[in-house]
Tab-separated table of C-alpha atoms and ligand atoms in Angstrom:
chain	number	residue	atom	x	y	z
N	1	MET	CA	7.245	-35.366	-5.567
N	2	ASP	CA	6.268	-32.429	-7.562
N	3	ARG	CA	9.514	-30.811	-9.352
N	4	ASP	CA	8.677	-27.184	-8.797
N	5	ASN	CA	7.410	-27.807	-4.871
N	6	PRO	CA	9.729	-30.608	-3.415
N	7	ASP	CA	8.106	-32.151	-0.208
N	8	PRO	CA	10.042	-30.695	2.608
N	9	ALA	CA	9.429	-33.773	5.024
N	10	SER	CA	11.134	-36.199	2.167
N	11	VAL	CA	13.873	-33.751	1.164
N	12	GLU	CA	15.028	-33.280	4.885
N	13	GLU	CA	14.925	-37.498	5.075
N	14	ALA	CA	17.133	-37.739	2.092
N	15	ALA	CA	19.630	-34.685	3.469
N	16	ALA	CA	19.928	-36.783	6.730
N	17	ILE	CA	21.024	-39.692	4.964
N	18	ILE	CA	24.044	-37.666	2.743
N	19	VAL	CA	24.976	-35.823	6.162
N	20	GLN	CA	25.388	-39.580	7.487
N	21	GLY	CA	27.398	-40.794	4.640
N	22	GLY	CA	24.987	-42.533	2.406
N	23	LEU	CA	23.774	-42.421	-1.034
N	24	VAL	CA	20.813	-40.800	-2.369
N	25	ALA	CA	19.645	-40.636	-5.957
N	26	PHE	CA	17.781	-37.482	-7.006
N	27	PRO	CA	16.824	-35.663	-10.315
N	28	THR	CA	18.886	-33.048	-11.736
N	29	GLU	CA	17.475	-31.269	-15.214
N	30	THR	CA	20.151	-33.213	-16.852
N	31	VAL	CA	20.133	-36.893	-15.605
N	32	TYR	CA	19.392	-38.344	-11.788
N	33	GLY	CA	22.334	-38.359	-9.901
N	34	LEU	CA	23.942	-40.441	-7.244
N	35	GLY	CA	24.945	-38.375	-4.469
N	36	ALA	CA	27.085	-38.280	-1.729
N	37	ASP	CA	28.665	-35.604	0.966
N	38	ALA	CA	31.402	-34.672	-1.635
N	39	THR	CA	33.669	-33.174	1.632
N	40	CYS	CA	33.630	-37.190	3.033
N	41	GLY	CA	36.192	-39.467	1.280
N	42	PRO	CA	34.640	-42.820	2.946
N	43	ALA	CA	30.736	-41.551	1.567
N	44	VAL	CA	32.372	-40.769	-1.848
N	45	ALA	CA	34.005	-43.726	-2.037
N	46	ARG	CA	30.925	-46.042	-1.493
N	47	ILE	CA	29.227	-44.372	-4.820
N	48	PHE	CA	32.293	-45.951	-6.670
N	49	ARG	CA	31.083	-49.424	-5.111
N	50	ALA	CA	27.597	-48.690	-5.657
N	51	LYS	CA	28.054	-48.134	-9.762
N	52	ARG	CA	31.093	-50.217	-9.980
N	53	ARG	CA	32.984	-47.277	-11.480
N	54	PRO	CA	36.191	-47.251	-11.872
N	55	MET	CA	38.156	-45.210	-9.335
N	56	ASP	CA	40.174	-42.986	-11.263
N	57	ASN	CA	37.217	-41.224	-13.158
N	58	PRO	CA	36.755	-38.331	-11.196
N	59	ILE	CA	32.849	-37.429	-9.949
N	60	ILE	CA	31.368	-33.843	-10.481
N	61	VAL	CA	30.330	-31.748	-7.120
N	62	HIS	CA	27.312	-30.064	-6.928
N	63	VAL	CA	26.766	-26.529	-5.365
N	64	SER	CA	23.572	-24.264	-4.625
N	65	CYS	CA	25.226	-21.259	-5.561
N	66	PRO	CA	28.050	-19.897	-7.048
N	67	ASP	CA	29.669	-18.476	-3.390
N	68	GLU	CA	30.042	-22.243	-2.359
N	69	VAL	CA	32.661	-22.896	-4.687
N	70	LEU	CA	34.651	-20.282	-2.819
N	71	PRO	CA	36.008	-22.956	-0.115
N	72	LEU	CA	36.080	-26.015	-2.788
N	73	VAL	CA	38.811	-24.498	-5.061
N	74	GLN	CA	41.934	-22.650	-4.746
N	75	LYS	CA	40.642	-19.717	-6.799
N	76	VAL	CA	38.071	-18.291	-9.423
N	77	ASP	CA	38.974	-16.242	-12.251
N	78	GLN	CA	37.133	-14.051	-14.533
N	79	THR	CA	36.062	-16.061	-16.994
N	80	ALA	CA	34.752	-18.807	-14.543
N	81	GLU	CA	32.784	-15.971	-12.493
N	82	ALA	CA	31.460	-15.029	-15.989
N	83	LEU	CA	30.444	-18.424	-16.703
N	84	MET	CA	28.947	-19.038	-13.625
N	85	SER	CA	26.857	-16.427	-13.528
N	86	ARG	CA	25.530	-16.764	-16.845
N	87	PHE	CA	24.885	-20.337	-17.634
N	88	TRP	CA	24.235	-21.361	-13.565
N	89	PRO	CA	22.173	-23.035	-12.388
N	90	GLY	CA	22.626	-24.704	-16.117
N	91	PRO	CA	23.891	-27.831	-17.365
N	92	LEU	CA	27.706	-26.611	-17.163
N	93	SER	CA	30.352	-28.212	-15.036
N	94	ILE	CA	33.566	-26.328	-14.682
N	95	LEU	CA	36.822	-27.629	-13.705
N	96	PHE	CA	38.619	-25.774	-10.785
N	97	ARG	CA	42.261	-26.406	-9.028
N	98	ARG	CA	40.748	-28.036	-5.595
N	99	SER	CA	41.244	-26.994	-2.236
N	100	ARG	CA	41.742	-29.699	0.226
N	101	ARG	CA	38.032	-29.519	1.143
N	102	ILE	CA	37.876	-32.034	-1.827
N	103	PRO	CA	39.108	-35.215	-0.862
N	104	PRO	CA	41.125	-37.519	-3.110
N	105	GLU	CA	38.154	-39.614	-3.734
N	106	VAL	CA	36.175	-37.065	-5.407
N	107	THR	CA	38.697	-36.011	-8.640
N	108	GLY	CA	40.267	-39.723	-8.963
N	109	GLY	CA	43.688	-38.010	-7.427
N	110	LEU	CA	43.527	-35.356	-9.934
N	111	ASP	CA	44.390	-31.548	-8.445
N	112	THR	CA	41.262	-30.456	-10.349
N	113	VAL	CA	37.543	-30.648	-9.605
N	114	ALA	CA	34.381	-30.252	-11.804
N	115	ILE	CA	31.757	-28.379	-10.260
N	116	ARG	CA	28.232	-27.323	-11.119
N	117	CYS	CA	25.342	-25.885	-10.059
N	118	PRO	CA	22.135	-27.942	-11.048
N	119	ASP	CA	18.845	-26.421	-12.548
N	120	HIS	CA	16.347	-28.121	-10.697
N	121	PRO	CA	14.466	-27.282	-7.375
N	122	VAL	CA	14.915	-30.806	-5.676
N	123	ALA	CA	18.460	-30.702	-6.091
N	124	LEU	CA	18.846	-27.437	-5.104
N	125	ALA	CA	16.469	-28.171	-1.965
N	126	LEU	CA	18.746	-31.266	-1.453
N	127	ILE	CA	21.885	-29.593	-1.473
N	128	ARG	CA	20.819	-26.925	0.680
N	129	ALA	CA	19.648	-28.889	3.430
N	130	ALA	CA	22.523	-31.087	3.503
N	131	GLY	CA	24.483	-28.229	3.943
N	132	VAL	CA	27.355	-29.633	2.091
N	133	PRO	CA	28.680	-29.827	-1.510
N	134	ILE	CA	27.201	-33.026	-3.236
N	135	GLY	CA	29.494	-35.111	-5.383
N	136	ALA	CA	27.215	-37.254	-8.036
N	137	PRO	CA	28.114	-38.735	-10.822
N	138	SER	CA	24.869	-40.141	-13.522
N	139	ALA	CA	23.346	-42.624	-11.230
N	140	ASN	CA	23.323	-45.571	-13.409
N	141	MET	CA	25.813	-48.607	-12.809
N	142	SER	CA	29.174	-47.650	-14.790
N	143	GLY	CA	28.860	-47.847	-18.147
N	144	ARG	CA	25.027	-47.985	-18.626
N	145	PRO	CA	22.913	-45.225	-20.330
N	146	SER	CA	22.423	-42.542	-17.945
N	147	PRO	CA	19.334	-42.416	-15.944
N	148	THR	CA	16.201	-40.048	-17.132
N	149	THR	CA	13.951	-41.506	-14.838
N	150	ALA	CA	13.492	-42.657	-11.581
N	151	GLU	CA	12.804	-46.292	-12.511
N	152	HIS	CA	15.750	-46.379	-14.821
N	153	VAL	CA	17.771	-45.456	-11.399
N	154	LEU	CA	16.186	-48.989	-9.839
N	155	GLU	CA	16.750	-51.243	-12.726
N	156	ASP	CA	20.615	-50.170	-11.924
N	157	MET	CA	20.474	-48.983	-8.166
N	158	GLU	CA	18.021	-50.778	-6.459
N	159	GLY	CA	19.320	-52.199	-2.810
N	160	ARG	CA	22.523	-50.335	-3.696
N	161	ILE	CA	21.470	-47.181	-2.453
N	162	GLU	CA	19.446	-45.754	0.795
N	163	GLY	CA	17.213	-43.304	-0.966
N	164	LEU	CA	15.869	-41.909	-4.175
N	165	LEU	CA	13.897	-38.439	-4.621
N	166	ASP	CA	11.489	-38.907	-7.531
N	167	ALA	CA	10.399	-36.337	-9.173
N	168	GLY	CA	9.711	-37.676	-12.548
N	169	PRO	CA	11.388	-37.511	-15.971
N	170	THR	CA	14.425	-34.852	-16.381
N	171	GLY	CA	14.160	-32.289	-19.104
N	172	VAL	CA	17.568	-31.839	-20.770
N	173	GLY	CA	18.140	-36.098	-20.885
N	174	LEU	CA	21.902	-35.766	-21.753
N	175	GLU	CA	24.797	-34.954	-19.132
N	176	SER	CA	26.239	-31.279	-18.659
N	177	THR	CA	28.774	-30.094	-20.593
N	178	VAL	CA	32.522	-30.109	-19.173
N	179	VAL	CA	34.535	-27.511	-19.701
N	180	ASP	CA	38.490	-26.692	-18.611
N	181	LEU	CA	39.301	-23.449	-18.744
N	182	SER	CA	42.791	-24.395	-17.630
N	183	CYS	CA	44.373	-24.438	-21.354
N	184	ARG	CA	44.654	-22.312	-24.148
N	185	PRO	CA	42.317	-22.418	-26.327
N	186	PRO	CA	39.559	-23.590	-23.173
N	187	VAL	CA	38.377	-27.474	-24.329
N	188	ILE	CA	35.247	-28.851	-23.806
N	189	LEU	CA	35.955	-32.129	-22.513
N	190	ARG	CA	32.183	-33.610	-22.623
N	191	PRO	CA	29.410	-31.791	-24.587
N	192	GLY	CA	26.517	-30.928	-23.218
N	193	ALA	CA	23.127	-29.145	-23.288
N	194	ILE	CA	25.362	-25.583	-22.987
N	195	SER	CA	27.166	-25.711	-26.508
N	196	PRO	CA	30.280	-24.179	-28.222
N	197	GLU	CA	28.413	-21.607	-30.051
N	198	ASP	CA	26.855	-20.785	-25.833
N	199	LEU	CA	30.376	-20.440	-24.845
N	200	ALA	CA	31.927	-18.692	-27.743
N	201	PRO	CA	31.454	-15.284	-26.448
N	202	TYR	CA	32.827	-16.179	-23.274
N	203	LEU	CA	35.624	-17.936	-23.866
N	204	GLY	CA	36.644	-16.830	-27.603
N	205	GLU	CA	38.010	-19.673	-29.563
N	206	VAL	CA	36.981	-23.040	-27.826
N	207	ARG	CA	37.818	-26.538	-28.577
N	208	VAL	CA	35.810	-30.129	-28.629
N	209	ALA	CA	37.711	-32.608	-27.123
N	210	ASP	CA	38.844	-35.215	-29.872
N	211	ARG	CA	38.647	-38.625	-28.753
N	212	SER	CA	41.201	-39.495	-31.335
N	213	ALA	CA	43.772	-37.173	-30.279
N	214	GLY	CA	46.370	-38.272	-27.458
N	215	PRO	CA	45.756	-39.646	-24.202
N	216	PRO	CA	42.016	-38.529	-23.081
N	217	ARG	CA	42.119	-35.348	-20.551
N	218	SER	CA	38.628	-36.387	-18.710
N	219	PRO	CA	39.402	-40.080	-17.516
N	220	GLY	CA	35.564	-40.698	-17.893
N	221	THR	CA	35.794	-40.704	-21.900
N	222	LYS	CA	38.136	-43.380	-22.027
N	223	TYR	CA	35.770	-45.966	-20.818
N	224	VAL	CA	32.600	-47.473	-22.847
N	225	HIS	CA	29.727	-45.447	-22.181
N	226	TYR	CA	25.794	-45.437	-22.374
N	227	SER	CA	25.901	-48.727	-23.857
N	228	PRO	CA	23.090	-50.966	-23.688
N	229	ARG	CA	23.634	-54.668	-23.580
N	230	ALA	CA	22.767	-54.882	-27.627
N	231	ARG	CA	25.268	-53.942	-29.962
N	232	VAL	CA	24.854	-50.533	-31.530
N	233	VAL	CA	25.547	-49.824	-35.541
N	234	LEU	CA	25.359	-46.055	-35.945
N	235	VAL	CA	24.821	-45.027	-39.429
N	236	ASP	CA	25.860	-41.553	-40.541
N	237	GLY	CA	25.252	-38.984	-42.884
N	238	ARG	CA	22.689	-36.972	-44.724
N	239	PRO	CA	19.303	-37.102	-43.042
N	240	GLU	CA	17.723	-37.980	-46.204
N	241	LEU	CA	20.163	-40.633	-46.885
N	242	LEU	CA	19.860	-43.182	-43.926
N	243	PRO	CA	16.325	-44.877	-43.898
N	244	PRO	CA	17.392	-47.140	-47.365
N	245	ARG	CA	20.482	-48.109	-45.634
N	246	VAL	CA	19.274	-48.397	-41.901
N	247	ALA	CA	16.400	-50.517	-43.625
N	248	GLU	CA	18.864	-52.745	-45.611
N	249	LEU	CA	21.173	-53.330	-42.547
N	250	ALA	CA	18.063	-54.124	-40.110
N	251	ARG	CA	17.210	-56.829	-42.494
N	252	HIS	CA	20.505	-58.098	-43.001
N	253	TYR	CA	20.916	-58.417	-39.212
N	254	SER	CA	17.586	-60.195	-38.447
N	255	GLU	CA	18.191	-62.651	-41.630
N	256	ARG	CA	21.019	-63.968	-39.487
N	257	GLY	CA	18.795	-64.305	-35.891
N	258	GLU	CA	19.458	-61.254	-34.388
N	259	ARG	CA	16.961	-59.445	-32.592
N	260	VAL	CA	16.827	-56.078	-34.282
N	261	ALA	CA	15.549	-52.756	-33.456
N	262	VAL	CA	16.082	-49.548	-35.212
N	263	LEU	CA	16.545	-46.016	-33.214
N	264	CYS	CA	15.129	-43.701	-35.553
N	265	ARG	CA	13.289	-40.031	-35.963
N	266	SER	CA	9.565	-40.076	-35.753
N	267	GLU	CA	9.158	-38.939	-39.543
N	268	ASN	CA	11.285	-41.756	-40.540
N	269	VAL	CA	9.144	-44.811	-38.559
N	270	ASP	CA	7.305	-45.751	-41.919
N	271	CYS	CA	10.610	-46.647	-43.525
N	272	TYR	CA	11.157	-49.532	-41.367
N	273	GLN	CA	7.468	-51.526	-41.636
N	274	GLY	CA	8.078	-54.862	-39.728
N	275	ALA	CA	10.982	-53.847	-37.657
N	276	LEU	CA	10.957	-52.846	-34.017
N	277	THR	CA	11.282	-49.364	-34.093
N	278	LEU	CA	12.690	-47.085	-31.075
N	279	VAL	CA	11.151	-43.701	-31.521
N	280	LEU	CA	13.241	-40.796	-30.839
N	281	GLY	CA	11.402	-37.699	-31.997
N	282	PRO	CA	11.390	-35.259	-34.569
N	283	GLY	CA	14.549	-35.447	-36.551
N	284	ASN	CA	14.079	-31.298	-36.171
N	285	ARG	CA	13.694	-31.422	-32.188
N	286	PRO	CA	16.931	-32.064	-30.702
N	287	ASP	CA	15.533	-30.992	-27.479
N	288	LEU	CA	13.074	-34.153	-27.779
N	289	VAL	CA	15.383	-36.328	-28.965
N	290	ALA	CA	18.117	-35.589	-26.602
N	291	ARG	CA	15.392	-36.236	-23.797
N	292	GLN	CA	14.520	-39.913	-25.666
N	293	LEU	CA	17.884	-41.040	-26.155
N	294	PHE	CA	18.859	-42.604	-23.153
N	295	ALA	CA	15.344	-43.907	-22.232
N	296	ARG	CA	15.248	-45.844	-25.974
N	297	LEU	CA	18.513	-47.340	-25.714
N	298	ARG	CA	17.266	-48.591	-21.932
N	299	GLU	CA	14.125	-49.918	-23.550
N	300	ALA	CA	16.428	-51.913	-26.201
N	301	ASP	CA	17.924	-54.206	-23.496
N	302	LEU	CA	14.000	-54.447	-21.572
N	303	ARG	CA	12.840	-55.871	-25.390
N	304	GLY	CA	16.087	-58.603	-25.536
N	305	VAL	CA	17.174	-56.596	-28.671
N	306	THR	CA	20.753	-58.038	-29.438
N	307	VAL	CA	21.370	-55.603	-32.358
N	308	VAL	CA	20.597	-51.771	-32.458
N	309	VAL	CA	20.609	-50.134	-35.750
N	310	ALA	CA	20.294	-46.304	-35.079
N	311	GLU	CA	20.475	-43.156	-36.957
N	312	GLY	CA	22.420	-40.574	-36.997
N	313	GLY	CA	23.043	-37.374	-39.250
N	314	PHE	CA	21.980	-34.970	-36.131
N	315	PRO	CA	23.898	-31.543	-37.238
N	316	ARG	CA	26.980	-31.507	-35.064
N	317	ARG	CA	26.064	-28.070	-33.142
N	318	GLY	CA	23.616	-26.670	-30.509
N	319	LEU	CA	22.471	-30.009	-28.931
N	320	GLY	CA	23.021	-31.781	-31.817
N	321	LEU	CA	26.775	-32.203	-30.885
N	322	ALA	CA	25.975	-33.678	-27.725
N	323	ILE	CA	23.445	-36.318	-29.176
N	324	MET	CA	26.389	-37.259	-32.007
N	325	ASN	CA	28.701	-37.550	-29.307
N	326	ARG	CA	26.412	-39.978	-27.276
N	327	LEU	CA	25.404	-41.914	-30.110
N	328	GLU	CA	28.700	-42.305	-31.346
N	329	LYS	CA	29.735	-43.431	-27.912
N	330	ALA	CA	27.374	-46.091	-27.255
N	331	SER	CA	27.846	-47.676	-30.785
N	332	ASP	CA	30.477	-50.743	-31.663
N	333	GLU	CA	30.533	-49.657	-35.296
N	334	LYS	CA	29.602	-46.547	-37.771
N	335	ILE	CA	28.993	-46.641	-41.031
N	336	THR	CA	29.420	-43.205	-42.556
N	337	VAL	CA	26.623	-43.537	-45.861
N	338	SER	CA	27.907	-40.462	-48.712
N	339	GLY	CA	25.174	-39.213	-51.574
N	340	GLY	CA	27.676	-39.642	-54.312
N	341	ASP	CA	27.761	-35.778	-54.941
N	342	GLY	CA	30.751	-34.959	-53.399
N	343	HIS	CA	29.376	-32.648	-50.990
N	344	GLY	CA	30.145	-33.252	-47.103
N	345	TRP	CA	27.022	-33.053	-45.159
N	346	GLY	CA	28.738	-31.311	-42.537
Z	1	TXA	O1	24.816	-34.003	-15.913
Z	1	TXA	C1	25.942	-34.068	-15.496
Z	1	TXA	O2	26.711	-33.716	-15.240
Z	1	TXA	C2	25.119	-35.733	-14.312
Z	1	TXA	C3	24.354	-34.808	-12.978
Z	1	TXA	C4	24.020	-35.936	-12.002
Z	1	TXA	O3	25.063	-33.797	-12.520
Z	1	TXA	N1	26.348	-35.982	-13.756
Z	1	TXA	C5	27.305	-36.817	-14.484
Z	1	TXA	O4	28.460	-37.149	-13.741
Z	1	TXA	O5	27.355	-36.977	-15.620
Z	1	TXA	P1	29.076	-38.400	-14.435
Z	1	TXA	O6	30.268	-38.720	-13.404
Z	1	TXA	O7	28.532	-39.474	-14.952
Z	1	TXA	O8	30.393	-37.675	-15.848
Z	1	TXA	C6	30.911	-36.994	-15.130
Z	1	TXA	C7	32.658	-36.460	-15.853
Z	1	TXA	C8	33.290	-37.591	-16.767
Z	1	TXA	O9	33.364	-37.769	-17.766
Z	1	TXA	C9	34.319	-37.400	-15.691
Z	1	TXA	O10	35.674	-37.886	-16.013
Z	1	TXA	C10	34.523	-36.017	-16.052
Z	1	TXA	O11	33.166	-35.558	-15.834
Z	1	TXA	N2	35.457	-35.008	-14.898
Z	1	TXA	C11	34.724	-34.856	-13.597
Z	1	TXA	N3	35.911	-34.358	-12.591
Z	1	TXA	C12	36.782	-34.202	-13.682
Z	1	TXA	C13	38.187	-33.559	-13.613
Z	1	TXA	N4	38.497	-33.086	-12.274
Z	1	TXA	N5	39.057	-33.618	-14.482
Z	1	TXA	C14	38.156	-34.188	-15.909
Z	1	TXA	N6	37.065	-34.557	-16.267
Z	1	TXA	C15	36.549	-34.402	-14.743
Z	2	MG	MG1	27.938	-40.893	-16.023
């Protein structure tokens, strides 16, 4: 259907499935979600079964406006208020203490709930038509790259869900930023399109959760994520230093009989002649790279690739932070190339 003009009959049909406790995949501005009535424990439990998702990994609740948050939470403080009015609708999920309207299935037993208002006409129309908040993780099989098209959803979910609203490729391509305001300084549990720099004016200091430090605060971060079936070797370092090392690794794995693909910037394609290339987009356009990343990882699987050698080196700010986070999570191994000039590349 048309993103900006959702077909009312299809939306009504999908909403009826949700109200009856069924599962509907739908587009958001980030990735496709797999939705159920967030106030109905058994419906939410079906999401976990369909995705084969561990029950302790909480899902995000989607609302159509900030007012709908009130019955779902204990309280909305001024900071949350400010973030909602600045960034909603948009790719920012905020943690609140949950009220009794949110069943424990949604939160994996935690007393907090992550809520966001998606910036997508089809998602908003679906939530309004259903008349209930919609709990929705990304509509992929657990551990696989998130779906950015309806075709990706079908690859993983065909026969496991009751409905799918197809409005073409999603815009951002990476999942929402998840922020926890309950600690000082507030913590970004998952980087996304709303960057630490975007949040700083509202939060003052803001920390990005470090995977290596202590037990994960966001249960999702402890599981394998975004991974194609292929082994992913990430080569990180200053962008201009990457191609020779990436090409060398691609040759090395090919010689060992692997089916190799190189995940690279469009300007570097010529450096990998003879190799299968999966092109992310221009290195100076993180918006385009983010939009392509998961589709290219899925393409590796469709083409039977066994080793992906991936260019890293995206600056860890703005959307680049989220791109590097997903690349690192998708990878089995990281190699850092240094220029020998003694300077960090940041
Ligand atoms: O962009 C998105 O956020 C997409 C679209 C569909 O909205 N949804 C999405 O959901 O990515 P999911 O379930 O794939 O990722 C939710 C992330 C997980 O890392 C989960 O652990 C974390 O948010 N999360 C959810 N509720 C939480 C909570 N109460 N406390 C800590 N982390 C939470
Ligand atoms: Mg997910």
